[in-house]
Short mmCIF file of C-alpha atoms and ligand atoms in Angstrom, two decimals:
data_model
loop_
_atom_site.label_atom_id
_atom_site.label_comp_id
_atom_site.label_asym_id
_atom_site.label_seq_id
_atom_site.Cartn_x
_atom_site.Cartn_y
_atom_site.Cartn_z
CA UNK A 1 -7.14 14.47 -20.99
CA UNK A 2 -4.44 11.99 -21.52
CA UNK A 3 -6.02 8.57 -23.53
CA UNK A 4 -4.09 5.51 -23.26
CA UNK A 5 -4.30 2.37 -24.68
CA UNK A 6 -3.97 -0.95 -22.65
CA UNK A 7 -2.96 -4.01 -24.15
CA UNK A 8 -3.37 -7.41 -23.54
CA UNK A 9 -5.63 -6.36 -20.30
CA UNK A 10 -7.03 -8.75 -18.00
CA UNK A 11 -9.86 -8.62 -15.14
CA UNK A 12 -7.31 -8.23 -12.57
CA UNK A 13 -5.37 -5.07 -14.77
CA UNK A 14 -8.91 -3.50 -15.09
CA UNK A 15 -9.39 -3.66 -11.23
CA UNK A 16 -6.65 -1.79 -10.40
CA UNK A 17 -6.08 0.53 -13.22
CA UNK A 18 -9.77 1.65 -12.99
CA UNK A 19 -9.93 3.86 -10.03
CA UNK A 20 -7.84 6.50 -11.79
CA UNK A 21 -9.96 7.08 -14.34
CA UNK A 22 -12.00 8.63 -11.69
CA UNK A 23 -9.76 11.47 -11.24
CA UNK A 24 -10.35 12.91 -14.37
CA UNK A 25 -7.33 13.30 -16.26
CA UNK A 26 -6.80 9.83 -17.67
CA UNK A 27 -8.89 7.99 -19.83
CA UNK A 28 -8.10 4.53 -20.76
CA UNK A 29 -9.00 2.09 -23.59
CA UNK A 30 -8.73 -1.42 -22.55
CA UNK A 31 -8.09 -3.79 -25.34
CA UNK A 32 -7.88 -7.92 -24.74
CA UNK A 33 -5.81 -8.24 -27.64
CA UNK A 34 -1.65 -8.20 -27.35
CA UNK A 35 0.05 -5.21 -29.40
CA UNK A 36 1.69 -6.50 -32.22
CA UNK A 37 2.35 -4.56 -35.98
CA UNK A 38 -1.59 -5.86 -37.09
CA UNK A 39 -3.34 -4.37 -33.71
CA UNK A 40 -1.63 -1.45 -33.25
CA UNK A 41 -4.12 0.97 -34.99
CA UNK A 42 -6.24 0.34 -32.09
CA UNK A 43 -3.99 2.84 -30.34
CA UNK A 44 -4.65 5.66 -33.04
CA UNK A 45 -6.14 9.00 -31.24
CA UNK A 46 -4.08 7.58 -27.99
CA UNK A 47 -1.17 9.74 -26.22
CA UNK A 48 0.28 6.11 -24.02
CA UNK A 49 -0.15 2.50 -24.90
CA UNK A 50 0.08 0.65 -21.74
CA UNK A 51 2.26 -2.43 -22.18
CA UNK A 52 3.03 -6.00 -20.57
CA UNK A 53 5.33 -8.66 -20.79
CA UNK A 54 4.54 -10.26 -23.71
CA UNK A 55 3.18 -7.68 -26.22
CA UNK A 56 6.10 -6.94 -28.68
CA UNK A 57 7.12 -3.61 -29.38
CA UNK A 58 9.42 -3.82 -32.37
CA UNK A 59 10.89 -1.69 -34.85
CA UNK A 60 7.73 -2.03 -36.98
CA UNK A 61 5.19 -1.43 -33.83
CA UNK A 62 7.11 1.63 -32.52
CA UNK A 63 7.19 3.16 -36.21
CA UNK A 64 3.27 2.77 -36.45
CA UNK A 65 2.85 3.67 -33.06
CA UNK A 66 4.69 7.06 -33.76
CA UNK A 67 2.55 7.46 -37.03
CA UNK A 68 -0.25 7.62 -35.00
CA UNK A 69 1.02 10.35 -32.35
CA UNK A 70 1.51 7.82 -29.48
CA UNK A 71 4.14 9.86 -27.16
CA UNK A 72 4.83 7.27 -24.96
CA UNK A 73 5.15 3.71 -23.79
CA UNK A 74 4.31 3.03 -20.58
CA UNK A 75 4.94 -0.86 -19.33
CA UNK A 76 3.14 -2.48 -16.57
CA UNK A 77 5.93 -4.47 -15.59
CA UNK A 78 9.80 -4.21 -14.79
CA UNK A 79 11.52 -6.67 -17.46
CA UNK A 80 12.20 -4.74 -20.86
CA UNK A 81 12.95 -7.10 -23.22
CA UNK A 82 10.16 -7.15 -25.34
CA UNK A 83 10.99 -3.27 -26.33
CA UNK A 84 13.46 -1.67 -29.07
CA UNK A 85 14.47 1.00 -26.74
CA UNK A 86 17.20 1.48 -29.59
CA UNK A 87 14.47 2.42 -32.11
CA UNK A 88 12.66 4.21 -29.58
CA UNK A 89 14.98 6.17 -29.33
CA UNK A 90 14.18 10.15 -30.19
CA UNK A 91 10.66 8.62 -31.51
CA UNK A 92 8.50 7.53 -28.08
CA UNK A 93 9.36 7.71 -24.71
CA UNK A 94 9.22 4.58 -22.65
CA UNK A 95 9.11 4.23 -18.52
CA UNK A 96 8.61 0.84 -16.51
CA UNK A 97 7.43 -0.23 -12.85
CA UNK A 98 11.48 -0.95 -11.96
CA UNK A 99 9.49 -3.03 -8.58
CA UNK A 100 6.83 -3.28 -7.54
CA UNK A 101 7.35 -6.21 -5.48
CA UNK A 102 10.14 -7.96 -4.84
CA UNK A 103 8.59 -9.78 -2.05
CA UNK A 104 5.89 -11.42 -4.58
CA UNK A 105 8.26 -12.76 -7.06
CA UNK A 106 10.57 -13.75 -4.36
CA UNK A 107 8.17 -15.48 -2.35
CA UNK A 108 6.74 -17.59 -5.15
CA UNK A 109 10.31 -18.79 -5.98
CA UNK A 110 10.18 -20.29 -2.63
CA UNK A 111 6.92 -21.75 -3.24
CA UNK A 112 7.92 -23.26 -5.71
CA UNK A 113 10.68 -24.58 -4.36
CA UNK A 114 9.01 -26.08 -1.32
CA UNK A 115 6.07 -27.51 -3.30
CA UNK A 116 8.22 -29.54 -5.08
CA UNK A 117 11.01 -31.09 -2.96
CA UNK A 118 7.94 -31.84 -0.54
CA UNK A 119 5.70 -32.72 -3.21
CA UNK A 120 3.08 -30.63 -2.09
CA UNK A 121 1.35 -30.75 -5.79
CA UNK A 122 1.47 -34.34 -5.79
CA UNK A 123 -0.18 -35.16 -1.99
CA UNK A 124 -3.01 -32.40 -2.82
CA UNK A 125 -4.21 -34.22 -5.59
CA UNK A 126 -3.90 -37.50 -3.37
CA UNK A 127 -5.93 -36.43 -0.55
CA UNK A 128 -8.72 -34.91 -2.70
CA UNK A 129 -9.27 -38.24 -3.89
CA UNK A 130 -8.82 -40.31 -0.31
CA UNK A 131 -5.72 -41.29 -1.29
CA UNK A 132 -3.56 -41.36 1.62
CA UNK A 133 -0.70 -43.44 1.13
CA UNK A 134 2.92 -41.64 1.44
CA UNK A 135 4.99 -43.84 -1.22
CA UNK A 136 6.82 -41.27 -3.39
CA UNK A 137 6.26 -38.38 -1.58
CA UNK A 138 9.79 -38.55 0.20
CA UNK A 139 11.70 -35.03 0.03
CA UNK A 140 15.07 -33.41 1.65
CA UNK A 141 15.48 -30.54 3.94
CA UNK A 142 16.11 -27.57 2.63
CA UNK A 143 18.25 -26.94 5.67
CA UNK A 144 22.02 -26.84 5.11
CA UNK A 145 21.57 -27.66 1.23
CA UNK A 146 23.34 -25.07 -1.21
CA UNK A 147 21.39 -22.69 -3.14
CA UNK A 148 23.27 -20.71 -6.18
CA UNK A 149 21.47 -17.45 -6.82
CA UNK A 150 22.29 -15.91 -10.13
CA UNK A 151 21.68 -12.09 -10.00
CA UNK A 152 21.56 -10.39 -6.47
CA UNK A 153 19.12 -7.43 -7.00
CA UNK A 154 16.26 -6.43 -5.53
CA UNK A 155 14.26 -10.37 -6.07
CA UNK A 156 17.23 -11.97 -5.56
CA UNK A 157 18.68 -10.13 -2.44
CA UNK A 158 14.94 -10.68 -0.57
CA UNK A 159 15.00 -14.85 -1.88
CA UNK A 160 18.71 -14.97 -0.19
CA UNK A 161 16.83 -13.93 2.99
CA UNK A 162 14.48 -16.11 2.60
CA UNK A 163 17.01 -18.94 2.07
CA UNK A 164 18.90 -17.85 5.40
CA UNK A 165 15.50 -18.50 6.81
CA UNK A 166 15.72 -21.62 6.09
CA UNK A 167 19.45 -22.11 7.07
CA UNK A 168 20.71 -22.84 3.79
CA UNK A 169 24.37 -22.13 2.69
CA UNK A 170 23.63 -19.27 -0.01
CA UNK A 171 26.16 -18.88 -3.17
CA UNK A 172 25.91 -16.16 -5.43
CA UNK A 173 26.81 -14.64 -8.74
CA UNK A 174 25.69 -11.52 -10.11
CA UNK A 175 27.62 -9.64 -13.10
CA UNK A 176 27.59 -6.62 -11.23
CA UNK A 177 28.00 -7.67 -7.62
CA UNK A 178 26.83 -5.59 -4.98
CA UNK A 179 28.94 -3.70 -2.98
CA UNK A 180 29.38 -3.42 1.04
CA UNK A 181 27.21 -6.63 1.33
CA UNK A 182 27.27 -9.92 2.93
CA UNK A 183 26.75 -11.88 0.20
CA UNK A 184 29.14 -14.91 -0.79
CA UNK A 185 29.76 -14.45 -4.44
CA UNK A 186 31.75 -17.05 -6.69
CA UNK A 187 32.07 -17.60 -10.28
CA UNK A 188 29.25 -19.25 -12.54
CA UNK A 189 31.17 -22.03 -12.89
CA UNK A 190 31.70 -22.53 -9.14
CA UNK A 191 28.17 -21.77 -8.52
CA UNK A 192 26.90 -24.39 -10.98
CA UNK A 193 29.42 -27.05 -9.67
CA UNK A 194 28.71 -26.76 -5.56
CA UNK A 195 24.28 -25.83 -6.27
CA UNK A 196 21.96 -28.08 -5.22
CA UNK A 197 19.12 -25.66 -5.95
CA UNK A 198 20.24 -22.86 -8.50
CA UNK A 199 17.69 -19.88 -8.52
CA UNK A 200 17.73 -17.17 -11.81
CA UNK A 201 16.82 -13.62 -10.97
CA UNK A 202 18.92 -11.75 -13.03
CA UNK A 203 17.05 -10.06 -16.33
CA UNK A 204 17.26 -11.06 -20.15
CA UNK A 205 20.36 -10.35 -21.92
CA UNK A 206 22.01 -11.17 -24.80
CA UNK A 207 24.84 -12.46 -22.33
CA UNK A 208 22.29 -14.34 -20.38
CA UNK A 209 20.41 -15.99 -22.89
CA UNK A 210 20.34 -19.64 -22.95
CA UNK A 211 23.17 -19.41 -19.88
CA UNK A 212 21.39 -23.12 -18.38
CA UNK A 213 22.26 -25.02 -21.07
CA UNK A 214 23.72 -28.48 -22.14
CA UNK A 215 26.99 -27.31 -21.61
CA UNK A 216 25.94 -25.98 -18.15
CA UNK A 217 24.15 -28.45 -17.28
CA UNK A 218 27.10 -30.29 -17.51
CA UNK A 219 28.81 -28.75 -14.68
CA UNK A 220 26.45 -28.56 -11.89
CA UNK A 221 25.20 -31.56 -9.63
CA UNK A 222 23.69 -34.40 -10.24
CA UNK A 223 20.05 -34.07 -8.77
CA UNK A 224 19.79 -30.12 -8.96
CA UNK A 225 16.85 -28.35 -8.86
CA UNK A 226 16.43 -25.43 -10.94
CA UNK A 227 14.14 -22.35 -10.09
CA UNK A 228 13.38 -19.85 -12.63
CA UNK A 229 10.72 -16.81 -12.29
CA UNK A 230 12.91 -14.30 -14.16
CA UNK A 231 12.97 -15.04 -17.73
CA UNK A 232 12.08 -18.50 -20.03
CA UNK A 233 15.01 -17.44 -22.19
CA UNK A 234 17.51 -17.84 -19.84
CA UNK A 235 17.04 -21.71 -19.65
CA UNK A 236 17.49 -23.60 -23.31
CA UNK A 237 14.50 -25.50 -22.34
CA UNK A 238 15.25 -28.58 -24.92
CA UNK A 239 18.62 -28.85 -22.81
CA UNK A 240 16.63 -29.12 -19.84
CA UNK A 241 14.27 -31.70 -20.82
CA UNK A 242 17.24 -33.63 -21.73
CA UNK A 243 19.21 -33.23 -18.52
CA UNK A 244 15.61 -33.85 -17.06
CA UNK A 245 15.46 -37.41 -19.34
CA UNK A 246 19.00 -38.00 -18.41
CA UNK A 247 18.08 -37.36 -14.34
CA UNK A 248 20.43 -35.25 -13.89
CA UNK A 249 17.96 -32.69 -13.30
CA UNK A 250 16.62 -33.49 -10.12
CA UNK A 251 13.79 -31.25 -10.40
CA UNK A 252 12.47 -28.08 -12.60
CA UNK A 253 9.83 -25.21 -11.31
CA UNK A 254 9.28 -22.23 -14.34
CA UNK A 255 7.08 -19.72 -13.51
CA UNK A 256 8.56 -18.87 -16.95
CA UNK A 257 9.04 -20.36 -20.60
CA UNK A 258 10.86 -19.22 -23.44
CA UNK A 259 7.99 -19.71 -26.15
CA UNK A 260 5.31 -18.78 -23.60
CA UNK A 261 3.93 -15.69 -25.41
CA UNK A 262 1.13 -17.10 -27.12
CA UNK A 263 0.22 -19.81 -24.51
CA UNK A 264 0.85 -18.32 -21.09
CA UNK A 265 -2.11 -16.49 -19.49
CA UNK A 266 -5.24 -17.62 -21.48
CA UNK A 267 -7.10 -20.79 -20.47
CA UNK A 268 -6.27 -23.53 -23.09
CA UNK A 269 -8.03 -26.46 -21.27
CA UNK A 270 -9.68 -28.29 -23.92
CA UNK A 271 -7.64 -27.26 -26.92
CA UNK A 272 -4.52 -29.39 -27.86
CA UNK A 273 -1.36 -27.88 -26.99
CA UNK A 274 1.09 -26.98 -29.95
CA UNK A 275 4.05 -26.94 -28.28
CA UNK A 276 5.51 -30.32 -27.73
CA UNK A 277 8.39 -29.59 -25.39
CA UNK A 278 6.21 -27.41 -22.74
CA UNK A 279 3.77 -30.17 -23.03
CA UNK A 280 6.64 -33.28 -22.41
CA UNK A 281 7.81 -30.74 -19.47
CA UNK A 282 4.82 -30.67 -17.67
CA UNK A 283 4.38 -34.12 -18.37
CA UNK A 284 7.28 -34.82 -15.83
CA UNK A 285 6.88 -35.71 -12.56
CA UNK A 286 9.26 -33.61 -11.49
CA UNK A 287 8.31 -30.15 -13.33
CA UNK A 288 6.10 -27.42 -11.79
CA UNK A 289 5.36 -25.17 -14.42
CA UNK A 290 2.93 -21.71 -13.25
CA UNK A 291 1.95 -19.33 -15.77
CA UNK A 292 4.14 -15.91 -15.10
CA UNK A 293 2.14 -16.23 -11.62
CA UNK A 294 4.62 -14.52 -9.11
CA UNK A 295 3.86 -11.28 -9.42
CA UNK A 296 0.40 -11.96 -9.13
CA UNK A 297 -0.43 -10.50 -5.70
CA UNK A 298 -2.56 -7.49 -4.61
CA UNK A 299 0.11 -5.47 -2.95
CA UNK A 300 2.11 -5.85 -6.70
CA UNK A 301 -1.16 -4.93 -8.87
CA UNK A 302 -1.58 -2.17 -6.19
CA UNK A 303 1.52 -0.95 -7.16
CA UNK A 304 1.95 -1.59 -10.48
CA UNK A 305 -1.43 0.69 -11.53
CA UNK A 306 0.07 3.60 -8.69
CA UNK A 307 3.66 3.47 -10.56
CA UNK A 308 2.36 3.36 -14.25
CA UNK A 309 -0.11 6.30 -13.52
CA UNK A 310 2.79 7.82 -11.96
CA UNK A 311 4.85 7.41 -14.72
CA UNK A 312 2.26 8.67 -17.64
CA UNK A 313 1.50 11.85 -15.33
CA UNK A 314 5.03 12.59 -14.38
CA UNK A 315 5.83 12.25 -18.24
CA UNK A 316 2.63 15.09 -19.52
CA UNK A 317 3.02 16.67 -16.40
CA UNK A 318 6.39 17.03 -15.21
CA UNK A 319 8.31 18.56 -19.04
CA UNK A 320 8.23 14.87 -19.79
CA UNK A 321 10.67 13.99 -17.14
CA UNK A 322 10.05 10.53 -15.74
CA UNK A 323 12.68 8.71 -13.35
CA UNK A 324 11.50 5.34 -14.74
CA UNK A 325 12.13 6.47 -18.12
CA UNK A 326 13.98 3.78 -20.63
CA UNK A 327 16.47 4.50 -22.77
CA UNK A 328 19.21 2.04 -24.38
CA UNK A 329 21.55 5.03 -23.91
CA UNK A 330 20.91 5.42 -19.77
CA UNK A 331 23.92 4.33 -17.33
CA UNK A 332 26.18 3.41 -20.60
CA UNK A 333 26.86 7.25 -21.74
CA UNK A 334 29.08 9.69 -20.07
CA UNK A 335 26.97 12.42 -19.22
CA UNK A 336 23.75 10.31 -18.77
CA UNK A 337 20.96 13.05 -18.97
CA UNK A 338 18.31 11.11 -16.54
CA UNK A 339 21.50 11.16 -14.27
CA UNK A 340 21.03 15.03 -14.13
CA UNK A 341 17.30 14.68 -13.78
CA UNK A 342 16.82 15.83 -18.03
CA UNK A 343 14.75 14.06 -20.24
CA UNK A 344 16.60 11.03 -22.32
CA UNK A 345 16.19 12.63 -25.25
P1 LIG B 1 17.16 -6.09 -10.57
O1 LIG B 1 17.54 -5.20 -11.71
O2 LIG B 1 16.95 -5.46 -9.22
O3 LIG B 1 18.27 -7.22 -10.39
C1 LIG B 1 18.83 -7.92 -11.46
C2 LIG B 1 20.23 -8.35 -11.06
O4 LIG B 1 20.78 -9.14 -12.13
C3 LIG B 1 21.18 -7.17 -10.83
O5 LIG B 1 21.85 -7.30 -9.61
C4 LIG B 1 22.13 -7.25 -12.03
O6 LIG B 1 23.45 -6.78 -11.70
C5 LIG B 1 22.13 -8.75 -12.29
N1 LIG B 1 22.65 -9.08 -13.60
C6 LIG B 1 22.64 -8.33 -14.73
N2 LIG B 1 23.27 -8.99 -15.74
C7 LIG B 1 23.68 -10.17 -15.21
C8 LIG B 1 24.39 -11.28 -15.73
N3 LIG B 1 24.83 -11.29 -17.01
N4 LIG B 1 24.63 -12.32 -14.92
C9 LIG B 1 24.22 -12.32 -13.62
N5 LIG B 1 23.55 -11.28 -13.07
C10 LIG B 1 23.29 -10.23 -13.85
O7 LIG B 1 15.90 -6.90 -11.05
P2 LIG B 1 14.80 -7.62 -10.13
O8 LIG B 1 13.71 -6.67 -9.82
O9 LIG B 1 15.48 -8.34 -9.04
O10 LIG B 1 14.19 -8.65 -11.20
C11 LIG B 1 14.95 -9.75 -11.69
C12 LIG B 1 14.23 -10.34 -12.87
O11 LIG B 1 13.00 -10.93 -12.42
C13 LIG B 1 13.78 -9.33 -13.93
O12 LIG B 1 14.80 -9.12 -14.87
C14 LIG B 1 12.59 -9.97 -14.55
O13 LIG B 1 13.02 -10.66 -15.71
C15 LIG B 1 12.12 -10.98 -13.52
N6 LIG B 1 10.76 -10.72 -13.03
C16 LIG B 1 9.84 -11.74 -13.13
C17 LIG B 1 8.55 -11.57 -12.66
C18 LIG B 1 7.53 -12.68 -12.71
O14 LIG B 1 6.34 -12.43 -12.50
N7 LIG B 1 7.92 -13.92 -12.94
C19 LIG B 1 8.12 -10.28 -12.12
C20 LIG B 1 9.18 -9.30 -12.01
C21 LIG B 1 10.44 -9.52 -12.48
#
């Protein structure tokens, strides 16, 4: 039997994580709480704790968790960040869901995006109170505008189809551009400078951190609208309130937030919000702010729970040999052991 550990679970985890247990090789413990260094005890007797975005696994959590025996980490979720894979290293095996789907995340950045240059939030509030006047609710077409898309991978690639949809000119830049495609790729700069809607989908790095800043800001076009589901960090969000202030920013949709680990997904209606620079951003008219939302649909639960299960079995079962394995070592070494299907370490 194979126990694992959930952290930070919600309803909607529960649902689809459940129906395993049923095949009789998995038990789970679901815990509300996030894992940090003062709740992870609660994984003691546990083989996997099962991870999400915003429970940290430090230095400090990994060397408790290994006190206690826990073999592996097993995220619910593709982005990494929140994970020493450095001090994992030869200590605890970790594996993530690299997609699960694109389509969701994707998708919502064009919600997004079409809620607010039509101003769908605003005229559903309107009508709900038989308010029917049309003042201020003027938008553009998305047709023919510009849209930058930083990081061309698997979300990125399926929101530049969705852009062609809409017969926009699409402008890319990835790092590591793909090859044999027809995207348009240019330089940051370039891309910041000819944008009128810049979209972030590549992941958190210490070379993307902060990369919309003042000094970005700067560059790009008076008016832009910035779309972020990827990562709060990548946006210095006190620069954007200013180039928000300054209208310069023509409008901001986050489905992310750099501080949002202890505010995002709990209901905090009622309570007074400690964070004065999410609160002055939703304040704006011209904000949308959801709460890590996009990759909140059934087919991506679906296949979160199938991948994760996958993972944990494939890890006990399979020599410990897991093609979603972690490690900081994988693609950067000559000689890569998951490249010749080995364990990392
Ligand atoms: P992916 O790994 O398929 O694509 C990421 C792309 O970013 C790659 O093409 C890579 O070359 C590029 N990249 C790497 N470093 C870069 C740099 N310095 N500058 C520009 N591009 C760079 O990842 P995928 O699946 O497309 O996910 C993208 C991001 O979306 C994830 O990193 C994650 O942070 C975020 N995400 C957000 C979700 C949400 O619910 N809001 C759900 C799932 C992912």
């Amino acid at each position: 039997m194979i126990k694992t550990a959930f952290f930070d679970t919600k309803e909607y985890d529960k649902a689809s994580f459940q129906k395993y247990e049923k095949t009789g090789d998995l038990e789970f413990k679901f815990f509300e709480t996030k894992l940090t260094e003062d709740t992870a005890e609660l994984a003691k007797g546990c083989d996997v704790v099962c991870v999400f975005v915003n429970d940290s696994v430090n230095a400090a959590v990994i060397d408790k968790l290994y006190g206690y025996g826990v073999k592996m980490i097993a995220l619910r979720c593709a982005g990494y960040n929140n994970v020493d894979l450095e001090h994992a290293y030869g200590k605890i095996h970790a594996a993530h869901v690299p997609a699960y789907s694109p389509y969701a995340v994707a998708e919502h950045t064009a919600a997004l995006l079409l809620t607010s240059i039509r101003r769908i939030h605003k005229a559903y509030n309107r009508t709900r109170d038989f308010n029917f006047s049309l003042n201020g609710l003027t938008g553009f077409d998305l047709h023919g505008k510009t849209v930058g898309v930083i990081g061309t991978g698997k979300i990125g690639k399926i929101f530049i189809g969705i852009c062609h949809g809409f017969g926009m000119n699409v402008i890319a830049y990835d790092a590591y551009p793909a090859k044999d495609s027809d995207i348009t790729y240019v330089s940051l700069d370039e891309l910041f400078e000819r944008s009128d809607i810049i979209s972030l989908h590549c992941p958190l790095t210490g070379d993307t951190k902060h990369m919309i800043n003042a000094d970005t800001i700067g560059k790009m076009k008076k008016g832009v609208v910035i779309l972020n589901t990827s990562r709060g960090a990548l946006i210095d969000a006190e620069a954007l309130l200013e180039g928000i202030k300054a209208r310069k920013i023509g409008a901001a949709c986050l489905d992310v937030y750099e501080e949002e680990a202890d505010i995002f997904f709990e209901d905090r209606s009622g309570h007074i919000l400690n964070d004065e620079l999410l609160s002055r951003l939703i304040s704006m008219p011209n904000v949308i702010v959801t709460s890590h939302q996009a990759f909140l649909t059934e087919e991506a639960l679906n296949n979160i729970a199938e991948t994760t299960v996958n993972n944990i079995r494939s890890y006990f079962d399979n020599d410990g040999i897991c093609d979603n394995e972690l490690c900081y070592r994988c693609g950067n070494i000559e000689n890569c052991k998951k490249a010749r299907k080995e364990r990392c370490f």
